[in-house]
Amino acid sequence: MKHLTSLLDLSPEDLFAILDQAAELKTLFKRGERPQLFPGRVLVQLFEKPSLRTRNSFEAAMIHLGGSGIFLTTAEAGLNGRESLADIAKVVSSFSDLITMRTFSQKLIEDVAKYSSCPVINGLSDERHPCQALTDLMTIRESLGELRGKHIVFVGDGNNVSMSLAIATAMTGMKMTLAAPQGFEFTQEFTTLLTDRYPDHQVTVCTEPFEAVRNADVVYTDVWASMGQEDDAERRKAAFSGFQVNAKLMATAPDTALFMHDLPAKRGLEVTDDVMDGPQSLVFPQAENRMHLAKGLFVWLLNQAAVRA
Ligand code: CP
Ligand code: NVA
């Protein structure tokens, strides 16, 4: 049974198969076609944190493909200790075809995947956001074509989004620079994991955003305080004050550089309005692509499950 708990669950070939499938379904959708590939199929979503894009793009994708979705919060799913995780996974997967999860702990998703009889998808944990990174590659490919050799400069936190993006770049021969204040870089544990799996990766870390963006193809940022870090927001605001993506930073990057953000954005903190709404910004096509990518992923996972059945 294939799952997507992290991009490390996929081979580079799997990753490109998902991107191709998503692109094909997007083309059909834009022509007004919604192939009914999954009539009667059920997506169950178990979410501990809020979500606009992930939750709704997953549900819309399943509905477009002919299926439907059930959404459960922590309490409704019993993730607060009402029953064991193994029991929850066995029960939910017995009447659903796909499970998506948004959690604090990465291990929670991996544990549910262990006991689930259907594929489990990570819709964000504190450590990973694989569907976002896949969507980002899809979006970059639409604008720049070939991914290999392209350079993403992530100005911000060494968090779930940037870690998944780093894995995605390593899998596709891209370059990535994380420009982060000291103390907010990738953990040593993550760097070791990445290097063990992809020894030739071109992921580097620096503390100088203006130097880093000079040869960027994409300038990317995310919130300074992620969900669950609200109490640390003021300290982070001070630490990241020189890391705002604004017109001055974008003027240092090549004119052709694109701007991306996974959203939600805190306008005026990590990014200014003029960059978010400017001509280099891809943020809204990027958000739309969450839905197209979800379709590609669902089709790929359910086809894999069917091959094994
Ligand atoms: N980018 C993203 O995952 O957005 P949501 O938190 O709204 O799902
Ligand atoms: N890093 C952010 C991403 C939100 C989609 C968070 O975890 O809150």
Tab-separated table of C-alpha atoms and ligand atoms in Angstrom:
chain	number	residue	atom	x	y	z
A	1	MET	CA	0.000	0.000	0.000
A	2	LYS	CA	1.451	3.364	-1.055
A	3	HIS	CA	1.038	6.401	1.188
A	4	LEU	CA	2.275	9.974	1.023
A	5	THR	CA	3.436	10.773	4.555
A	6	SER	CA	6.513	12.560	3.188
A	7	LEU	CA	8.034	13.029	-0.275
A	8	LEU	CA	10.609	10.485	0.882
A	9	ASP	CA	7.839	7.865	0.360
A	10	LEU	CA	8.118	8.516	-3.399
A	11	SER	CA	10.785	7.843	-6.001
A	12	PRO	CA	11.599	10.674	-8.430
A	13	GLU	CA	9.718	8.625	-11.085
A	14	ASP	CA	6.636	8.481	-8.845
A	15	LEU	CA	6.873	12.233	-8.317
A	16	PHE	CA	6.942	12.979	-12.042
A	17	ALA	CA	4.090	10.512	-12.674
A	18	ILE	CA	1.954	12.464	-10.172
A	19	LEU	CA	2.878	15.823	-11.743
A	20	ASP	CA	2.050	14.512	-15.234
A	21	GLN	CA	-1.285	13.095	-14.067
A	22	ALA	CA	-2.148	16.396	-12.374
A	23	ALA	CA	-1.250	18.415	-15.477
A	24	GLU	CA	-3.415	16.150	-17.661
A	25	LEU	CA	-6.423	16.470	-15.335
A	26	LYS	CA	-5.922	20.236	-15.161
A	27	THR	CA	-6.040	20.473	-18.971
A	28	LEU	CA	-9.284	18.470	-18.986
A	29	PHE	CA	-10.759	20.609	-16.200
A	30	LYS	CA	-9.967	23.812	-18.096
A	31	ARG	CA	-11.845	22.330	-21.075
A	32	GLY	CA	-14.843	21.802	-18.791
A	33	GLU	CA	-14.275	18.071	-18.373
A	34	ARG	CA	-14.496	16.366	-15.011
A	35	PRO	CA	-13.845	12.681	-15.691
A	36	GLN	CA	-15.879	10.599	-13.251
A	37	LEU	CA	-13.058	8.264	-12.313
A	38	PHE	CA	-14.152	7.603	-8.731
A	39	PRO	CA	-17.958	7.428	-8.413
A	40	GLY	CA	-18.946	6.392	-4.906
A	41	ARG	CA	-15.415	6.726	-3.541
A	42	VAL	CA	-14.979	8.366	-0.127
A	43	LEU	CA	-12.239	10.647	1.140
A	44	VAL	CA	-12.002	10.990	4.928
A	45	GLN	CA	-10.104	14.002	6.260
A	46	LEU	CA	-8.764	14.030	9.834
A	47	PHE	CA	-7.574	17.557	10.681
A	48	GLU	CA	-6.101	18.855	13.957
A	49	LYS	CA	-5.316	22.311	12.525
A	50	PRO	CA	-7.260	24.837	10.396
A	51	SER	CA	-7.021	24.825	6.613
A	52	LEU	CA	-8.524	26.719	3.697
A	53	ARG	CA	-6.581	25.398	0.712
A	54	THR	CA	-5.694	21.863	1.736
A	55	ARG	CA	-9.014	20.762	3.144
A	56	ASN	CA	-11.151	22.305	0.425
A	57	SER	CA	-8.923	21.490	-2.534
A	58	PHE	CA	-8.826	17.836	-1.437
A	59	GLU	CA	-12.604	17.747	-1.074
A	60	ALA	CA	-13.237	19.591	-4.348
A	61	ALA	CA	-10.841	17.252	-6.160
A	62	MET	CA	-12.682	14.176	-4.884
A	63	ILE	CA	-16.085	15.655	-5.793
A	64	HIS	CA	-14.895	16.591	-9.318
A	65	LEU	CA	-13.723	13.002	-9.790
A	66	GLY	CA	-17.166	11.653	-8.808
A	67	GLY	CA	-16.567	10.863	-5.138
A	68	SER	CA	-17.277	12.702	-1.914
A	69	GLY	CA	-15.608	13.728	1.337
A	70	ILE	CA	-16.113	13.447	5.098
A	71	PHE	CA	-14.339	15.929	7.358
A	72	LEU	CA	-13.492	15.131	10.989
A	73	THR	CA	-11.850	17.379	13.582
A	74	THR	CA	-9.597	16.087	16.385
A	75	ALA	CA	-12.489	15.472	18.763
A	76	GLU	CA	-14.782	13.946	16.140
A	77	ALA	CA	-12.046	11.560	14.998
A	78	GLY	CA	-11.146	10.637	18.583
A	79	LEU	CA	-7.547	11.768	18.043
A	80	ASN	CA	-7.649	13.255	21.569
A	81	GLY	CA	-7.191	9.831	23.147
A	82	ARG	CA	-10.796	8.610	22.943
A	83	GLU	CA	-9.499	5.385	21.416
A	84	SER	CA	-6.224	4.016	20.124
A	85	LEU	CA	-4.735	5.313	16.913
A	86	ALA	CA	-4.555	1.818	15.479
A	87	ASP	CA	-8.283	1.337	16.125
A	88	ILE	CA	-9.117	4.705	14.513
A	89	ALA	CA	-7.017	3.874	11.439
A	90	LYS	CA	-8.525	0.404	11.026
A	91	VAL	CA	-12.110	1.644	11.424
A	92	VAL	CA	-11.877	4.749	9.202
A	93	SER	CA	-9.991	2.956	6.435
A	94	SER	CA	-12.564	0.149	6.431
A	95	PHE	CA	-15.183	2.500	4.974
A	96	SER	CA	-13.061	4.965	3.025
A	97	ASP	CA	-10.809	4.915	-0.021
A	98	LEU	CA	-8.370	7.663	0.927
A	99	ILE	CA	-7.440	9.376	4.198
A	100	THR	CA	-5.890	12.831	4.438
A	101	MET	CA	-4.482	14.168	7.690
A	102	ARG	CA	-3.304	17.504	9.088
A	103	THR	CA	-1.547	17.133	12.428
A	104	PHE	CA	1.043	18.568	14.751
A	105	SER	CA	3.026	15.334	14.957
A	106	GLN	CA	4.488	13.754	11.821
A	107	LYS	CA	4.574	10.423	13.645
A	108	LEU	CA	0.784	10.464	14.061
A	109	ILE	CA	0.363	10.378	10.272
A	110	GLU	CA	3.000	7.652	9.899
A	111	ASP	CA	1.276	5.586	12.610
A	112	VAL	CA	-2.144	5.897	10.968
A	113	ALA	CA	-0.542	4.863	7.647
A	114	LYS	CA	0.842	1.765	9.358
A	115	TYR	CA	-2.621	0.545	10.352
A	116	SER	CA	-4.707	1.888	7.471
A	117	SER	CA	-6.041	-0.393	4.737
A	118	CYS	CA	-6.247	2.577	2.316
A	119	PRO	CA	-3.689	5.207	1.260
A	120	VAL	CA	-2.936	7.993	3.763
A	121	ILE	CA	-1.881	11.469	2.611
A	122	ASN	CA	-0.080	14.058	4.717
A	123	GLY	CA	-1.943	17.361	4.415
A	124	LEU	CA	0.687	19.079	6.642
A	125	SER	CA	2.418	18.197	9.882
A	126	ASP	CA	4.895	20.246	11.907
A	127	GLU	CA	7.675	18.644	9.838
A	128	ARG	CA	6.335	18.102	6.323
A	129	HIS	CA	3.943	19.496	3.713
A	130	PRO	CA	4.450	17.177	0.723
A	131	CYS	CA	1.300	18.126	-1.226
A	132	GLN	CA	2.361	21.772	-1.115
A	133	ALA	CA	5.833	20.946	-2.452
A	134	LEU	CA	4.381	18.791	-5.259
A	135	THR	CA	2.042	21.652	-6.155
A	136	ASP	CA	4.961	24.072	-6.154
A	137	LEU	CA	6.886	21.901	-8.617
A	138	MET	CA	3.786	21.676	-10.812
A	139	THR	CA	3.461	25.469	-10.740
A	140	ILE	CA	7.145	26.089	-11.472
A	141	ARG	CA	7.070	23.589	-14.335
A	142	GLU	CA	4.117	25.445	-15.891
A	143	SER	CA	6.104	28.699	-15.863
A	144	LEU	CA	9.686	27.592	-16.404
A	145	GLY	CA	9.394	24.189	-18.111
A	146	GLU	CA	12.313	21.930	-17.159
A	147	LEU	CA	12.866	21.775	-13.383
A	148	ARG	CA	16.455	20.495	-13.396
A	149	GLY	CA	18.974	23.243	-12.581
A	150	LYS	CA	16.368	25.822	-11.536
A	151	HIS	CA	17.104	27.674	-8.293
A	152	ILE	CA	14.543	28.254	-5.525
A	153	VAL	CA	15.578	30.725	-2.848
A	154	PHE	CA	13.419	30.254	0.227
A	155	VAL	CA	13.625	33.354	2.404
A	156	GLY	CA	12.275	32.353	5.784
A	157	ASP	CA	11.966	29.584	8.306
A	158	GLY	CA	13.426	26.068	8.074
A	159	ASN	CA	9.896	24.733	8.601
A	160	ASN	CA	7.520	22.095	7.216
A	161	VAL	CA	7.110	23.913	3.868
A	162	SER	CA	10.809	24.590	3.274
A	163	MET	CA	11.836	21.083	4.379
A	164	SER	CA	9.420	19.470	1.919
A	165	LEU	CA	10.548	21.869	-0.786
A	166	ALA	CA	14.170	20.933	-0.071
A	167	ILE	CA	13.336	17.244	-0.537
A	168	ALA	CA	11.428	18.101	-3.737
A	169	THR	CA	14.410	19.985	-5.184
A	170	ALA	CA	16.776	17.151	-4.275
A	171	MET	CA	14.480	14.685	-6.075
A	172	THR	CA	14.350	16.749	-9.255
A	173	GLY	CA	17.908	18.072	-9.664
A	174	MET	CA	16.944	21.613	-8.662
A	175	LYS	CA	18.965	23.969	-6.472
A	176	MET	CA	17.609	25.432	-3.254
A	177	THR	CA	19.005	28.028	-0.899
A	178	LEU	CA	17.378	28.610	2.474
A	179	ALA	CA	18.082	32.146	3.669
A	180	ALA	CA	17.159	32.069	7.360
A	181	PRO	CA	18.240	33.860	10.510
A	182	GLN	CA	20.596	31.930	12.726
A	183	GLY	CA	18.659	29.452	14.825
A	184	PHE	CA	15.890	29.011	12.220
A	185	GLU	CA	17.807	26.938	9.653
A	186	PHE	CA	17.114	23.269	8.887
A	187	THR	CA	17.876	20.976	11.798
A	188	GLN	CA	20.989	18.809	11.603
A	189	GLU	CA	18.690	15.780	11.749
A	190	PHE	CA	16.881	16.926	8.599
A	191	THR	CA	20.079	17.753	6.708
A	192	THR	CA	21.513	14.328	7.559
A	193	LEU	CA	18.304	12.600	6.418
A	194	LEU	CA	18.296	14.527	3.138
A	195	THR	CA	21.971	13.840	2.466
A	196	ASP	CA	21.575	10.125	3.249
A	197	ARG	CA	18.752	9.816	0.693
A	198	TYR	CA	20.015	12.314	-1.902
A	199	PRO	CA	23.807	12.696	-1.476
A	200	ASP	CA	24.066	14.940	-4.566
A	201	HIS	CA	21.387	17.395	-3.421
A	202	GLN	CA	22.097	21.078	-4.017
A	203	VAL	CA	20.401	22.449	-0.897
A	204	THR	CA	22.376	25.079	0.973
A	205	VAL	CA	21.665	27.410	3.874
A	206	CYS	CA	22.758	31.014	4.419
A	207	THR	CA	21.846	34.054	6.518
A	208	GLU	CA	22.011	36.678	3.723
A	209	PRO	CA	18.735	37.033	1.763
A	210	PHE	CA	20.090	39.796	-0.517
A	211	GLU	CA	23.072	37.636	-1.546
A	212	ALA	CA	20.908	34.524	-1.873
A	213	VAL	CA	18.329	35.932	-4.318
A	214	ARG	CA	20.879	37.269	-6.854
A	215	ASN	CA	20.541	34.242	-9.118
A	216	ALA	CA	17.114	33.013	-8.031
A	217	ASP	CA	14.602	31.625	-10.503
A	218	VAL	CA	12.014	31.578	-7.736
A	219	VAL	CA	11.874	33.586	-4.516
A	220	TYR	CA	9.658	31.759	-1.995
A	221	THR	CA	8.524	32.622	1.492
A	222	ASP	CA	6.156	31.388	4.189
A	223	VAL	CA	4.907	32.672	7.537
A	224	TRP	CA	7.493	33.306	10.255
A	225	ALA	CA	5.349	31.602	12.914
A	226	SER	CA	3.641	28.405	11.826
A	227	MET	CA	0.467	26.939	13.281
A	228	GLY	CA	1.302	25.890	16.829
A	229	GLN	CA	4.015	28.569	17.211
A	230	GLU	CA	1.638	31.446	17.958
A	231	ASP	CA	3.173	31.999	21.417
A	232	ASP	CA	6.595	32.485	19.798
A	233	ALA	CA	5.337	34.936	17.156
A	234	GLU	CA	6.825	38.113	18.686
A	235	ARG	CA	10.308	36.625	19.103
A	236	ARG	CA	10.145	35.341	15.528
A	237	LYS	CA	8.970	38.700	14.198
A	238	ALA	CA	12.107	40.298	15.629
A	239	ALA	CA	14.424	37.535	14.418
A	240	PHE	CA	13.022	37.614	10.844
A	241	SER	CA	12.823	41.403	10.495
A	242	GLY	CA	15.579	41.503	7.826
A	243	PHE	CA	14.004	38.628	5.905
A	244	GLN	CA	10.886	40.301	4.482
A	245	VAL	CA	10.278	39.709	0.775
A	246	ASN	CA	9.634	43.257	-0.437
A	247	ALA	CA	10.270	45.339	-3.558
A	248	LYS	CA	13.879	46.003	-2.550
A	249	LEU	CA	14.664	42.304	-2.180
A	250	MET	CA	12.867	41.450	-5.441
A	251	ALA	CA	14.853	44.209	-7.206
A	252	THR	CA	18.046	42.367	-6.199
A	253	ALA	CA	16.774	39.160	-7.824
A	254	PRO	CA	16.753	38.773	-11.631
A	255	ASP	CA	13.803	40.537	-13.330
A	256	THR	CA	12.597	37.136	-14.440
A	257	ALA	CA	12.428	35.729	-10.897
A	258	LEU	CA	9.019	34.459	-9.827
A	259	PHE	CA	7.515	34.943	-6.383
A	260	MET	CA	5.763	32.090	-4.565
A	261	HIS	CA	4.094	31.627	-1.172
A	262	ASP	CA	2.122	28.593	-0.002
A	263	LEU	CA	-0.420	30.885	1.791
A	264	PRO	CA	-1.940	31.893	4.115
A	265	ALA	CA	0.318	34.972	4.111
A	266	LYS	CA	0.752	37.523	6.831
A	267	ARG	CA	0.838	40.549	4.513
A	268	GLY	CA	3.198	43.213	5.828
A	269	LEU	CA	5.334	40.684	7.715
A	270	GLU	CA	7.093	38.056	5.556
A	271	VAL	CA	5.843	39.665	2.328
A	272	THR	CA	4.550	43.056	1.248
A	273	ASP	CA	1.360	43.682	-0.744
A	274	ASP	CA	3.261	44.945	-3.803
A	275	VAL	CA	5.152	41.651	-4.118
A	276	MET	CA	2.121	39.452	-3.348
A	277	ASP	CA	-0.001	41.281	-5.928
A	278	GLY	CA	2.824	42.172	-8.340
A	279	PRO	CA	3.540	40.832	-11.836
A	280	GLN	CA	6.125	38.286	-10.625
A	281	SER	CA	3.715	36.674	-8.161
A	282	LEU	CA	2.359	33.182	-8.777
A	283	VAL	CA	0.572	32.858	-5.446
A	284	PHE	CA	-2.973	32.481	-6.761
A	285	PRO	CA	-2.247	30.044	-9.619
A	286	GLN	CA	-0.139	28.186	-7.051
A	287	ALA	CA	-3.122	27.988	-4.658
A	288	GLU	CA	-5.448	26.839	-7.471
A	289	ASN	CA	-2.967	24.148	-8.385
A	290	ARG	CA	-3.443	22.544	-4.959
A	291	MET	CA	-6.709	21.157	-6.340
A	292	HIS	CA	-5.241	19.947	-9.640
A	293	LEU	CA	-2.328	18.338	-7.831
A	294	ALA	CA	-4.697	16.617	-5.400
A	295	LYS	CA	-6.474	14.995	-8.357
A	296	GLY	CA	-3.202	13.763	-9.833
A	297	LEU	CA	-2.183	12.369	-6.463
A	298	PHE	CA	-5.541	10.673	-5.814
A	299	VAL	CA	-5.498	9.013	-9.230
A	300	TRP	CA	-1.912	7.875	-8.810
A	301	LEU	CA	-2.484	6.483	-5.284
A	302	LEU	CA	-5.776	4.757	-6.092
A	303	ASN	CA	-4.357	3.236	-9.265
A	304	GLN	CA	-1.406	1.915	-7.240
A	305	ALA	CA	-3.839	0.483	-4.673
A	306	ALA	CA	-5.876	-1.150	-7.463
A	307	VAL	CA	-2.780	-2.771	-9.006
A	308	ARG	CA	-2.066	-4.423	-5.650
A	309	ALA	CA	-5.671	-5.525	-4.982
B	1	CP	N1	-1.021	26.166	1.849
B	1	CP	C1	-1.858	25.542	2.701
B	1	CP	O1	-1.636	24.399	3.095
B	1	CP	O2	-2.943	26.289	3.046
B	1	CP	P1	-4.038	25.885	4.151
B	1	CP	O3	-3.354	25.954	5.490
B	1	CP	O4	-5.128	26.883	4.000
B	1	CP	O5	-4.498	24.487	3.862
B	2	NVA	N1	4.330	26.754	7.760
B	2	NVA	C1	2.916	27.014	7.769
B	2	NVA	C2	2.291	26.490	6.511
B	2	NVA	C3	0.814	26.715	6.394
B	2	NVA	C4	0.253	26.136	5.135
B	2	NVA	C5	2.276	26.383	8.974
B	2	NVA	O1	2.619	25.249	9.300
B	2	NVA	O2	1.431	27.023	9.608
